[in-house]
Coordinates of C-alpha atoms in Angstrom, one line a residue:
X778 CA -38.9 13.5 14.9
X779 CA -40.8 11.3 18.1
X780 CA -44.0 9.6 17.3
X781 CA -44.4 6.0 18.2
X782 CA -43.7 3.0 15.5
X783 CA -42.9 -0.4 15.0
X784 CA -39.1 -1.7 15.2
X785 CA -39.7 -3.0 11.8
X786 CA -40.9 0.2 11.0
X787 CA -38.0 2.3 12.4
X788 CA -35.6 0.6 10.2
X789 CA -36.9 2.2 7.7
X790 CA -38.0 5.2 8.7
X791 CA -34.0 5.8 10.0
X792 CA -33.3 4.9 6.2
X793 CA -35.4 7.5 5.1
X794 CA -34.2 10.2 7.4
X795 CA -30.2 9.2 6.4
X796 CA -31.1 9.7 2.7
X797 CA -31.9 6.3 1.7
X798 CA -32.8 5.2 -1.5
X799 CA -31.9 2.2 -2.3
X800 CA -31.5 -1.3 -0.1
X801 CA -30.0 -4.6 -1.3
X802 CA -31.9 -7.8 0.4
X803 CA -33.0 -11.6 1.0
X804 CA -35.7 -12.5 3.1
X805 CA -36.1 -14.4 5.4
X806 CA -38.7 -15.7 8.6
X807 CA -36.5 -13.8 10.4
X808 CA -37.0 -10.0 8.8
X809 CA -40.5 -10.5 7.4
X810 CA -41.7 -7.9 9.9
X811 CA -39.1 -5.4 8.1
X812 CA -40.1 -6.6 4.7
X813 CA -43.9 -6.0 5.8
X814 CA -42.7 -2.3 6.1
X815 CA -41.0 -2.2 3.2
X816 CA -43.8 -3.2 1.5
X817 CA -46.0 -0.6 2.6
X818 CA -44.2 2.7 1.7
X819 CA -42.5 3.4 -1.0
X820 CA -39.4 6.1 -0.9
X821 CA -36.8 3.6 -0.2
X822 CA -36.4 1.1 -3.2
X823 CA -35.4 -2.9 -2.5
X824 CA -33.4 -4.6 -4.9
X825 CA -34.2 -8.7 -4.3
X826 CA -31.1 -10.4 -4.9
X827 CA -30.3 -14.1 -5.3
X828 CA -27.9 -14.2 -2.3
X829 CA -26.6 -12.5 0.6
X830 CA -23.0 -12.3 -0.9
X831 CA -25.0 -10.0 -4.1
X832 CA -26.1 -7.9 -1.4
X833 CA -23.2 -7.0 0.2
X834 CA -21.3 -6.1 -3.2
X835 CA -24.4 -4.6 -4.7
X836 CA -23.9 -2.4 -2.2
X837 CA -20.4 -2.7 -2.1
X838 CA -20.6 -0.9 -5.4
X839 CA -23.7 1.3 -5.0
X840 CA -21.0 3.3 -2.0
X841 CA -17.9 3.2 -4.0
X842 CA -19.8 5.0 -6.9
X843 CA -21.9 7.5 -5.0
X844 CA -19.6 7.8 -1.9
X845 CA -23.0 7.7 0.3
X846 CA -23.8 4.7 2.3
X847 CA -24.9 1.0 0.7
X848 CA -28.1 -0.6 2.9
X849 CA -28.0 -4.8 2.8
X850 CA -30.7 -6.5 4.6
X851 CA -30.6 -10.4 5.6
X852 CA -31.8 -12.7 7.9
X853 CA -30.6 -14.6 11.1
X854 CA -28.8 -17.6 10.7
X855 CA -27.4 -18.4 7.0
X856 CA -28.5 -15.3 5.8
X857 CA -25.8 -13.5 8.1
X858 CA -23.6 -16.0 8.0
X859 CA -23.5 -15.9 4.0
X860 CA -22.7 -11.5 4.5
X861 CA -19.3 -12.2 5.9
X862 CA -18.2 -12.2 2.6
X863 CA -19.1 -9.2 1.5
X864 CA -18.3 -7.2 5.1
X865 CA -14.4 -8.9 5.3
X866 CA -14.7 -7.1 1.6
X867 CA -15.7 -3.7 2.9
X868 CA -13.4 -3.6 6.0
X869 CA -10.6 -4.2 3.6
X870 CA -11.2 -1.8 1.7
X871 CA -13.0 1.1 4.0
X872 CA -16.4 0.9 2.2
X873 CA -19.9 2.5 3.9
X874 CA -21.8 -0.5 4.6
X875 CA -24.6 -0.7 6.6
X876 CA -25.9 -4.2 7.0
X877 CA -29.4 -5.3 9.0
X878 CA -29.3 -9.1 10.2
X879 CA -32.4 -10.8 11.4
X880 CA -32.0 -12.4 14.9
X881 CA -34.1 -15.0 16.6
X882 CA -36.4 -13.8 18.9
X883 CA -34.7 -12.8 22.3
X884 CA -35.9 -15.3 24.5
X885 CA -34.5 -17.8 22.0
X886 CA -30.9 -16.5 22.0
X887 CA -28.7 -18.8 22.8
X888 CA -30.7 -21.6 22.7
X889 CA -29.8 -23.1 19.2
X890 CA -33.3 -21.8 17.8
X891 CA -34.1 -22.0 14.1
X892 CA -31.5 -19.8 12.2
X893 CA -30.0 -19.1 15.0
X894 CA -26.3 -17.7 15.0
X895 CA -23.9 -15.3 16.5
X896 CA -24.3 -12.8 14.1
X897 CA -22.6 -10.2 16.4
X898 CA -20.0 -12.6 17.9
X899 CA -19.2 -14.0 13.8
X900 CA -19.0 -10.6 12.7
X901 CA -17.2 -8.3 15.2
X902 CA -13.4 -9.6 13.7
X903 CA -14.9 -8.0 9.8
X904 CA -17.0 -4.9 10.8
X905 CA -15.7 -1.5 12.4
X906 CA -18.6 -2.1 15.0
X907 CA -22.4 -4.1 15.7
X908 CA -24.5 -3.8 17.4
X909 CA -27.1 -6.7 19.4
X910 CA -30.2 -4.6 19.9
X911 CA -31.8 -5.7 23.3
X912 CA -34.5 -3.5 23.8
X913 CA -37.2 -1.1 21.2
X914 CA -36.3 1.7 23.4
X915 CA -32.2 1.2 21.9
X916 CA -33.4 0.3 18.7
X917 CA -33.3 4.4 17.2
X918 CA -29.6 5.4 18.5
X919 CA -28.5 2.2 17.2
X920 CA -29.9 2.9 13.4
X921 CA -28.2 6.6 13.3
X922 CA -25.3 6.0 15.2
X923 CA -24.8 2.9 12.9
X924 CA -24.9 5.1 9.9
X925 CA -22.9 8.0 11.7
X926 CA -20.0 4.9 12.4
X927 CA -20.3 3.8 9.0
X928 CA -19.7 7.2 7.1
X929 CA -17.5 8.6 9.7
X930 CA -13.9 8.6 10.1
X931 CA -12.1 5.9 7.3
X932 CA -15.5 4.4 6.4
X933 CA -16.0 0.8 7.0
X934 CA -19.4 -1.8 7.4
X935 CA -21.4 -1.8 10.1
X936 CA -24.2 -4.4 10.9
X937 CA -27.6 -4.4 13.4
X938 CA -28.9 -7.2 14.3
X939 CA -32.8 -7.5 15.4
X940 CA -34.1 -9.8 16.8
X941 CA -37.6 -10.8 15.1
X942 CA -39.7 -9.6 18.2
X943 CA -38.2 -6.4 18.7
X944 CA -39.2 -5.7 15.3
X945 CA -42.9 -6.5 16.2
X946 CA -42.6 -4.4 19.4
X947 CA -44.0 -0.7 19.5
X948 CA -41.8 2.2 20.6
X949 CA -40.8 6.4 20.2
X950 CA -38.6 6.9 17.7
X951 CA -36.8 9.9 17.5
X952 CA -34.8 11.5 14.6
X953 CA -31.0 11.2 13.8
X954 CA -30.3 15.2 15.3
X955 CA -26.7 15.3 16.4
X956 CA -25.7 12.0 16.6
X957 CA -22.6 10.7 18.3
X958 CA -21.4 7.7 19.7
X959 CA -19.6 7.8 23.2
X960 CA -16.4 6.5 22.3
X961 CA -16.2 6.8 18.3
X962 CA -14.9 10.5 17.9
X963 CA -12.5 10.3 14.9
X964 CA -10.1 13.8 14.1
X965 CA -10.9 15.5 10.8
X966 CA -8.4 18.7 11.2
X967 CA -4.4 17.9 10.9
X968 CA -1.5 19.3 13.5
X969 CA -1.6 22.3 11.4
X970 CA 2.3 22.2 12.5
X971 CA 2.7 19.3 10.9
X972 CA 1.7 20.1 8.2
X973 CA 3.4 22.9 8.0
X974 CA 6.8 20.8 8.6
X975 CA 5.5 18.7 5.5
X976 CA 5.1 21.7 3.6
X977 CA 8.9 22.6 4.4
X978 CA 10.1 19.0 3.4
X979 CA 8.2 19.1 0.1
X980 CA 10.0 22.3 -0.8
X981 CA 13.5 20.9 -0.4
X982 CA 12.5 17.3 -2.1
X983 CA 15.5 15.9 -4.8
X984 CA 13.1 13.2 -5.8
X985 CA 9.8 13.4 -4.4
X986 CA 6.6 11.3 -5.1
X987 CA 3.1 11.9 -4.3
X988 CA 1.7 7.9 -3.3
X989 CA -2.3 7.7 -3.4
X990 CA -4.6 5.3 -2.0
X991 CA -8.8 5.0 -2.0
X992 CA -8.8 7.0 0.9
X993 CA -8.2 10.9 -1.4
X994 CA -11.3 9.0 -2.7
X995 CA -13.6 8.3 0.4
X996 CA -13.0 12.0 1.3
X997 CA -15.0 12.4 -1.8
X998 CA -14.6 14.1 -5.0
X999 CA -12.7 17.9 -3.7
X1000 CA -10.3 15.6 -2.5
X1001 CA -9.2 14.6 -5.9
X1002 CA -10.0 18.4 -6.9
X1003 CA -7.4 19.3 -4.4
X1004 CA -5.1 16.7 -4.7
X1005 CA -4.8 17.6 -8.3
X1006 CA -4.0 21.0 -7.7
X1007 CA -1.3 20.1 -5.0
X1008 CA 0.8 17.6 -8.0
X1009 CA 0.5 20.4 -10.4
X1010 CA 1.8 23.8 -8.6
X1011 CA 4.9 21.3 -7.4
X1012 CA 5.6 19.1 -10.8
X1013 CA 6.0 15.9 -8.3
X1014 CA 5.7 12.1 -9.9
X1015 CA 2.3 10.6 -8.5
X1016 CA 1.8 7.2 -8.4
X1017 CA -1.6 5.4 -6.9
X1018 CA -3.0 2.0 -5.0
X1019 CA -5.1 0.1 -6.7
X1020 CA -8.2 1.6 -4.6
X1021 CA -6.6 4.6 -5.6
X1022 CA -7.4 4.3 -9.8
X1023 CA -9.3 8.1 -10.7
X1024 CA -8.3 10.5 -8.0
X1025 CA -5.7 11.9 -10.7
X1026 CA -5.9 11.5 -13.6
X1027 CA -4.0 8.6 -16.1
X1028 CA -4.4 11.3 -19.3
X1029 CA -1.7 13.2 -16.9
X1030 CA 2.0 13.4 -18.2
X1031 CA 3.2 13.3 -14.4
X1032 CA 1.6 10.1 -13.6
X1033 CA 3.5 7.3 -13.3
X1034 CA 0.6 4.5 -13.7
X1035 CA -0.6 1.9 -10.7
X1036 CA 2.1 1.1 -8.3
X1037 CA 2.6 -2.3 -6.4
X1038 CA 2.7 -6.1 -7.4
X1039 CA 1.6 -5.1 -10.7
X1040 CA 2.3 -1.7 -11.0
X1041 CA 4.8 -0.6 -13.2
X1042 CA 8.4 -0.6 -13.9
X1043 CA 8.6 3.7 -13.6
X1044 CA 6.2 3.4 -10.8
X1045 CA 7.6 0.8 -8.2
X1046 CA 11.4 3.0 -9.2
X1047 CA 10.4 6.0 -8.3
X1048 CA 8.9 4.6 -5.1
X1049 CA 12.4 2.6 -4.4
X1050 CA 14.8 5.3 -5.0
X1051 CA 12.4 9.6 -3.7
X1052 CA 13.8 10.9 -1.3
X1053 CA 10.3 11.8 0.4
X1054 CA 7.3 9.9 -0.1
X1055 CA 3.9 11.4 0.6
X1056 CA 1.9 9.3 0.9
X1057 CA -2.2 9.8 1.6
X1058 CA -5.3 8.1 1.8
X1059 CA -3.5 4.8 1.9
X1060 CA -1.5 2.0 4.1
X1061 CA 1.4 0.5 3.1
X1062 CA -0.2 -3.1 2.2
X1063 CA 2.0 -5.6 1.6
X1064 CA 0.8 -5.7 -2.9
X1065 CA 3.0 -2.3 -2.4
X1066 CA 5.6 -2.8 -0.1
X1067 CA 7.2 -6.5 -0.8
X1068 CA 9.8 -7.3 1.5
X1069 CA 9.9 -4.4 4.1
X1070 CA 13.1 -4.9 4.9
X1071 CA 13.9 -3.5 1.8
X1072 CA 11.0 -0.6 0.7
X1073 CA 12.2 2.8 -0.3
X1074 CA 15.8 2.8 2.1
X1075 CA 16.7 6.2 1.5
X1076 CA 13.5 8.1 1.8
X1077 CA 11.5 10.7 4.3
X1078 CA 8.2 9.0 4.5
X1079 CA 4.8 11.7 5.0
X1080 CA 1.5 10.2 6.0
X1081 CA -1.6 11.6 6.0
X1082 CA -4.4 9.3 7.2
X1083 CA -7.5 9.3 8.8
X1084 CA -6.8 6.2 10.7
X1085 CA -4.2 6.4 13.8
X1086 CA -4.3 2.3 13.4
X1087 CA -2.8 2.3 10.3
X1088 CA 0.0 4.9 11.6
X1089 CA 3.5 3.3 11.6
X1090 CA 1.3 -0.2 11.7
X1091 CA 3.8 -2.0 9.1
X1092 CA 6.4 0.8 7.7
X1093 CA 7.5 3.4 10.5
X1094 CA 7.2 6.8 8.4
X1095 CA 9.0 9.8 9.7
X1096 CA 6.0 12.3 9.8
X1097 CA 2.5 11.2 10.6
X1098 CA -0.6 13.2 9.4
X1099 CA -3.9 12.1 11.0
X1100 CA -7.0 13.6 9.7
X1101 CA -9.4 13.6 6.8
X1102 CA -7.2 13.7 3.4
X1103 CA -9.8 16.3 1.8
X1104 CA -9.2 18.6 4.9
X1105 CA -5.3 18.3 4.8
X1106 CA -4.8 18.7 1.5
X1107 CA -6.7 21.7 1.6
X1108 CA -4.3 23.2 4.3
X1109 CA -1.3 21.9 2.3
X1110 CA -2.3 23.7 -0.9
X1111 CA -3.3 26.5 1.1
X1112 CA 0.8 26.8 2.9
X1113 CA 2.6 25.9 -0.2
X1114 CA 1.3 29.3 -1.9
X1115 CA 0.9 31.4 0.8
X1116 CA 5.0 30.6 1.4
X1117 CA 5.5 31.3 -2.3
X1118 CA 7.1 28.1 -1.8
X1119 CA 8.5 26.0 -5.3
X1120 CA 10.6 23.2 -5.4
X1121 CA 14.2 22.8 -6.5
X1122 CA 13.5 23.0 -10.6
X1123 CA 16.9 21.3 -11.6
X1124 CA 17.2 18.7 -9.5
X1125 CA 13.0 18.0 -10.3
X1126 CA 14.0 18.1 -13.9
X1127 CA 16.9 15.5 -13.1
X1128 CA 14.4 13.2 -10.8
X1129 CA 11.7 13.5 -14.1
X1130 CA 14.8 12.4 -16.8
X1131 CA 15.8 9.3 -14.0
X1132 CA 11.8 9.0 -14.5
X1133 CA 11.7 9.1 -18.2
X1134 CA 14.3 5.9 -18.5
X1135 CA 12.0 4.2 -16.1
X1136 CA 9.0 4.7 -18.4
X1137 CA 11.7 3.4 -21.7
X1138 CA 11.2 0.5 -20.5
X1139 CA 7.4 0.2 -21.5
X1140 CA 7.3 -2.2 -18.6
X1141 CA 3.0 -2.6 -20.2
X1142 CA 4.4 -3.9 -23.3
X1143 CA 3.0 -7.4 -24.7
X1144 CA 3.2 -9.5 -27.9
X1145 CA 0.7 -9.0 -30.0
X1146 CA -0.4 -11.7 -32.4
X1147 CA -2.4 -11.4 -34.9
X1148 CA -4.8 -15.2 -34.6
X1149 CA -5.7 -14.6 -31.1
X1150 CA -6.9 -11.7 -28.7
X1151 CA -4.4 -11.0 -25.9
X1152 CA -6.4 -10.3 -23.0
X1153 CA -4.2 -6.5 -22.8
X1154 CA -5.9 -5.3 -26.2
X1155 CA -9.4 -6.7 -25.4
X1156 CA -9.4 -4.0 -22.4
X1157 CA -7.5 -1.4 -24.6
X1158 CA -10.0 -1.7 -27.5
X1159 CA -12.8 -2.2 -24.5
X1160 CA -11.1 1.7 -22.6
X1161 CA -11.2 3.1 -26.7
X1162 CA -14.8 1.9 -27.4
X1163 CA -16.5 3.1 -24.1
X1164 CA -14.2 6.5 -24.0
X1165 CA -16.4 9.7 -23.9
X1166 CA -19.8 7.5 -22.2
X1167 CA -20.3 8.1 -18.3
X1168 CA -18.6 4.7 -18.1
X1169 CA -17.9 2.7 -14.4
X1170 CA -15.7 0.0 -14.4
X1171 CA -16.1 -3.4 -12.0
X1172 CA -14.4 -6.4 -11.8
X1173 CA -13.5 -9.8 -10.6
X1174 CA -10.9 -10.9 -9.0
X1175 CA -7.0 -12.2 -10.8
X1176 CA -5.0 -11.5 -14.6
X1177 CA -8.1 -9.5 -15.8
X1178 CA -8.7 -7.3 -12.5
X1179 CA -5.0 -6.3 -12.8
X1180 CA -5.3 -5.9 -16.6
X1181 CA -7.9 -3.4 -16.7
X1182 CA -6.4 -1.8 -13.8
X1183 CA -3.1 -1.1 -16.3
X1184 CA -4.9 -0.8 -20.1
X1185 CA -7.9 1.4 -19.1
X1186 CA -7.3 4.8 -17.9
X1187 CA -9.6 6.5 -14.9
X1188 CA -10.2 10.3 -15.0
X1189 CA -12.4 10.8 -12.6
X1190 CA -13.1 9.3 -9.3
X1191 CA -16.0 6.9 -8.3
X1192 CA -15.7 5.1 -11.7
X1193 CA -14.0 1.9 -10.6
X1194 CA -15.2 -1.0 -8.2
X1195 CA -12.6 -3.7 -7.0
X1196 CA -12.1 -5.9 -4.6
X1197 CA -8.1 -4.7 -3.6
X1198 CA -7.6 -6.2 0.0
X1199 CA -10.2 -9.2 0.5
X1200 CA -9.5 -10.0 -3.1
X1201 CA -12.9 -11.6 -3.2
X1202 CA -13.9 -13.5 -6.7
X1203 CA -17.1 -12.6 -7.8
X1204 CA -17.6 -9.8 -6.4
X1205 CA -17.6 -7.7 -9.8
X1206 CA -20.9 -8.5 -11.2
X1207 CA -23.1 -7.8 -7.6
X1208 CA -21.1 -4.9 -7.5
X1209 CA -21.6 -3.7 -11.3
X1210 CA -25.6 -4.2 -10.3
X1211 CA -25.1 -2.0 -7.5
X1212 CA -23.3 0.6 -9.2
X1213 CA -25.9 0.3 -11.9
X1214 CA -28.7 1.0 -9.7
X1215 CA -26.7 4.0 -8.5
X1216 CA -26.4 5.3 -12.3
X1217 CA -29.2 4.1 -14.5
X1218 CA -28.0 6.6 -17.5
X1219 CA -24.8 5.7 -17.3
X1220 CA -22.8 2.5 -19.2
X1221 CA -21.3 -0.2 -16.0
X1222 CA -19.0 -2.9 -17.6
X1223 CA -18.0 -5.9 -15.5
X1224 CA -14.4 -6.8 -16.2
X1225 CA -14.2 -10.8 -15.6
X1226 CA -12.6 -13.6 -15.7
X1227 CA -14.3 -17.2 -16.6
X1228 CA -13.6 -18.8 -13.0
X1229 CA -14.6 -16.1 -11.3
X1230 CA -17.6 -14.9 -12.7
X1231 CA -19.1 -17.8 -11.9
X1232 CA -19.4 -17.3 -8.4
X1233 CA -22.1 -15.1 -8.2
X1234 CA -23.8 -15.8 -11.9
X1235 CA -26.8 -16.1 -10.4
X1236 CA -27.1 -12.1 -10.1
X1237 CA -27.7 -12.1 -13.6
X1238 CA -31.4 -12.8 -12.6
X1239 CA -31.1 -9.7 -11.1
X1240 CA -29.8 -7.7 -13.4
X1241 CA -33.1 -8.8 -15.8
X1242 CA -35.9 -8.8 -12.8
X1243 CA -34.7 -5.1 -12.3
X1244 CA -33.6 -3.9 -15.9
X1245 CA -30.3 -3.4 -15.0
X1246 CA -28.5 -3.7 -18.2
X1247 CA -24.9 -4.4 -16.6
X1248 CA -21.7 -5.4 -19.3
X1249 CA -20.6 -8.5 -18.3
X1250 CA -16.8 -8.0 -20.4
X1251 CA -15.7 -11.8 -19.8
X1252 CA -12.0 -12.7 -20.7
X1253 CA -12.3 -16.0 -21.0
X1254 CA -9.0 -17.6 -21.1
X1255 CA -9.9 -20.9 -19.5
X1256 CA -7.9 -20.9 -16.4
X1257 CA -7.9 -19.5 -12.9
X1258 CA -6.1 -17.2 -14.8
X1259 CA -3.6 -15.8 -11.8
X1260 CA -3.6 -19.6 -10.2
X1261 CA -1.8 -20.9 -13.3
X1262 CA 0.8 -17.8 -13.1
X1263 CA 1.6 -18.7 -9.9
X1264 CA 2.0 -22.2 -10.7
X1265 CA 4.0 -21.7 -13.8
X1266 CA 6.5 -19.1 -12.6
X1267 CA 7.1 -20.1 -8.9
X1268 CA 6.2 -23.5 -8.7
X1269 CA 7.2 -25.6 -11.4
X1270 CA 4.8 -24.9 -13.6
X1271 CA 2.6 -28.2 -12.2
X1272 CA -0.8 -26.6 -13.4
X1273 CA -3.1 -28.4 -10.0
X1274 CA -6.8 -28.1 -10.6
X1275 CA -6.5 -24.4 -11.8
X1276 CA -7.9 -25.5 -15.4
X1277 CA -11.4 -24.4 -15.5
X1278 CA -13.0 -27.4 -17.0
X1279 CA -16.6 -28.3 -17.9
X1280 CA -17.2 -23.9 -18.5
X1281 CA -20.6 -23.5 -19.4
X1282 CA -21.7 -22.1 -22.6
X1283 CA -21.8 -18.4 -21.9
X1284 CA -23.3 -17.1 -24.4
X1285 CA -26.9 -19.8 -24.0
X1286 CA -26.4 -19.2 -20.5
X1287 CA -27.0 -15.3 -20.8
X1288 CA -30.0 -16.1 -23.2
X1289 CA -31.1 -19.0 -20.1
X1290 CA -31.1 -16.3 -17.8
X1291 CA -32.7 -13.6 -20.6
X1292 CA -30.1 -11.9 -21.2
X1293 CA -27.7 -10.9 -24.8
X1294 CA -25.2 -13.5 -25.4
X1295 CA -22.4 -12.3 -27.3
X1296 CA -18.8 -13.7 -28.4
X1297 CA -15.5 -12.6 -30.2
X1298 CA -12.9 -14.9 -30.8
X1299 CA -10.7 -13.0 -32.6
X1300 CA -9.3 -9.4 -32.8
X1301 CA -10.5 -8.1 -35.9
X1302 CA -14.0 -9.4 -34.5
X1303 CA -14.1 -7.7 -31.4
X1304 CA -14.4 -3.5 -32.7
X1305 CA -17.8 -4.5 -33.2
X1306 CA -18.5 -6.9 -30.9
X1307 CA -17.5 -4.2 -27.8
X1308 CA -20.1 -1.4 -29.9
X1309 CA -23.0 -3.7 -30.4
X1310 CA -22.5 -4.7 -26.6
X1311 CA -22.2 -1.0 -25.3
X1312 CA -25.6 -0.1 -27.7
X1313 CA -27.9 -3.0 -26.0
X1314 CA -29.9 -1.9 -23.3
X1315 CA -29.9 -5.3 -22.0
X1316 CA -28.0 -7.3 -19.5
X1317 CA -25.4 -9.2 -21.7
X1318 CA -22.7 -11.5 -21.5
X1319 CA -19.6 -10.8 -23.7
X1320 CA -17.7 -13.9 -23.7
X1321 CA -13.8 -12.5 -25.1
X1322 CA -12.0 -15.9 -26.0
X1323 CA -8.7 -14.9 -25.0
X1324 CA -4.8 -16.1 -25.1
X1325 CA -5.1 -19.0 -22.9
X1326 CA -2.0 -18.8 -21.1
X1327 CA -0.8 -14.7 -21.6
X1328 CA 1.1 -13.9 -18.2
X1329 CA 0.2 -10.3 -16.4
X1330 CA 3.2 -8.6 -16.3
X1331 CA 4.9 -6.2 -14.9
X1332 CA 5.1 -9.0 -11.5
X1333 CA 7.0 -8.7 -8.3
X1334 CA 7.2 -12.2 -6.9
X1335 CA 6.3 -13.1 -3.7
X1336 CA 8.3 -12.0 -0.7
X1337 CA 11.0 -10.3 -3.4
X1338 CA 11.3 -5.7 -2.9
X1339 CA 9.4 -3.8 -4.9
X1340 CA 12.1 -3.1 -6.8
X1341 CA 13.1 -6.4 -8.2
X1342 CA 9.9 -6.9 -10.5
X1343 CA 10.0 -8.9 -13.2
X1344 CA 9.0 -7.8 -16.3
X1345 CA 7.9 -10.0 -19.9
X1346 CA 10.7 -9.8 -21.1
X1347 CA 12.9 -11.3 -18.2
X1348 CA 11.0 -14.3 -18.9
X1349 CA 12.4 -16.5 -21.9
X1350 CA 11.5 -15.1 -25.5
X1351 CA 11.0 -18.4 -26.7
X1352 CA 9.1 -19.7 -23.9
X1353 CA 6.4 -17.3 -24.5
X1354 CA 6.7 -17.8 -28.4
X1355 CA 5.4 -21.2 -27.5
X1356 CA 3.2 -19.5 -25.7
X1357 CA 1.4 -17.6 -28.3
X1358 CA 2.1 -20.6 -30.9
X1359 CA 0.0 -22.6 -28.7
X1360 CA -2.7 -20.7 -27.5
X1361 CA -2.9 -19.8 -31.3
X1362 CA -3.6 -23.4 -32.3
X1363 CA -6.2 -23.9 -29.2
X1364 CA -7.7 -20.6 -29.9
X1365 CA -8.2 -20.8 -34.2

């Protein structure tokens, strides 16, 4: 298709051509021509957020839950700078986001014009690529390249900065036929000899473990199915990063739970003592490895990743395989079958007995209380009462995020949206909006903390305006919980500015926004309240009052090795009893 249209019309047409049905944005002077083009069409739905950060996180939630690119539109200057946090978040977690920013007219660039900033310079460190459009002739190509770069290879965010005069200018629009980038051409198929070597190593392993990450989910649902097939064929144990939850079902007996700083005892020890580590779509980040010089010292390491820059970046591996996870897994499954490989069954049985010994430590156990809602119990009840539904979970960042990862069992990919790499407080609420837009008939719950949720609370107004019945389940402990935990355990219990004083009444706040407000303060109130929350077909703020000083275990203290993992019983029982007693008095 080639026809004349304005730059603003080209932006909308490119979205349509790339299958975009929803756009998250906030208008301003430098994007008014694009907003005028939005007004004159009905193929792309626009969701008006209340802050540009909300637009970015909503686009992330949409992208993570669908596998399609999320698209956001913001104005120049402060609109673009407010988008930096979600762009950095999407880059860290490999989420495909296309961000369209307005810019002052080309003749004003560099003159400190009203609402001007160097968007390309500012966003260069937090995007895969960005463009400043200087000629209308370049705009169609750049828009198509933007979608290609965002979604191919290791996904990530891109920015297209479009001056206002370019939006008004007419030019010839051409469609996205055979889109390529002249320098960005990611390798998709893995080296077959390397894959064959990996399969051979797997057949001879005595203590193997699969270590998987968000790359499995980014590769598509077929990759998750291939992973499940390979794990069951081999009989090997499997663990996952925070971003990889759901690629393998949590109910499967081969599942060791999440690994890392707040991962299970058995997952971390299996990683430490394994003789073969098969890393699939993960990047050996510091929350997983702990102290690098003590990370899995006796293992041969295979690393499958589409991003060559991730190979040997932090951990030197023995067998790198560069390629798309789905393609590599397909070859591994085929080669395992064709070669009639079988694992060393005696060694594997011995390995599982050792793992079962670690499992017997029950690292996720916690002390219950009849009078106070323990946060772990709240997540367990939320999980049990939402099972059987098409449920999507987003989170804010902090203790509640880790408890959600530990106690909410994910059986399918793309149902868990959280800020992993950047750890962005305020992520969960707008991300839930993006998920709900993409899945209007599903149950979408943001598991939140009382401090984190306030950072983007204004997006409840977006939920009401657009009839998005998201449920915001706040574990309200009246602290910045993870900050308080670190201060208690690592900083001599000096609780410096981590107590969240002057919290709003969340029930009244919900009503002020036109939402439904609910509260539970006792364990015996919880089930009925959760059922009511789920049944309501409107946005809900649920104020779940939980134990103030509960700590999140297991925990690998910062700077420690990944096998130097603290369990709840490693801290004084008397101290924990005192905490629970104090909490009971505070919350009764």
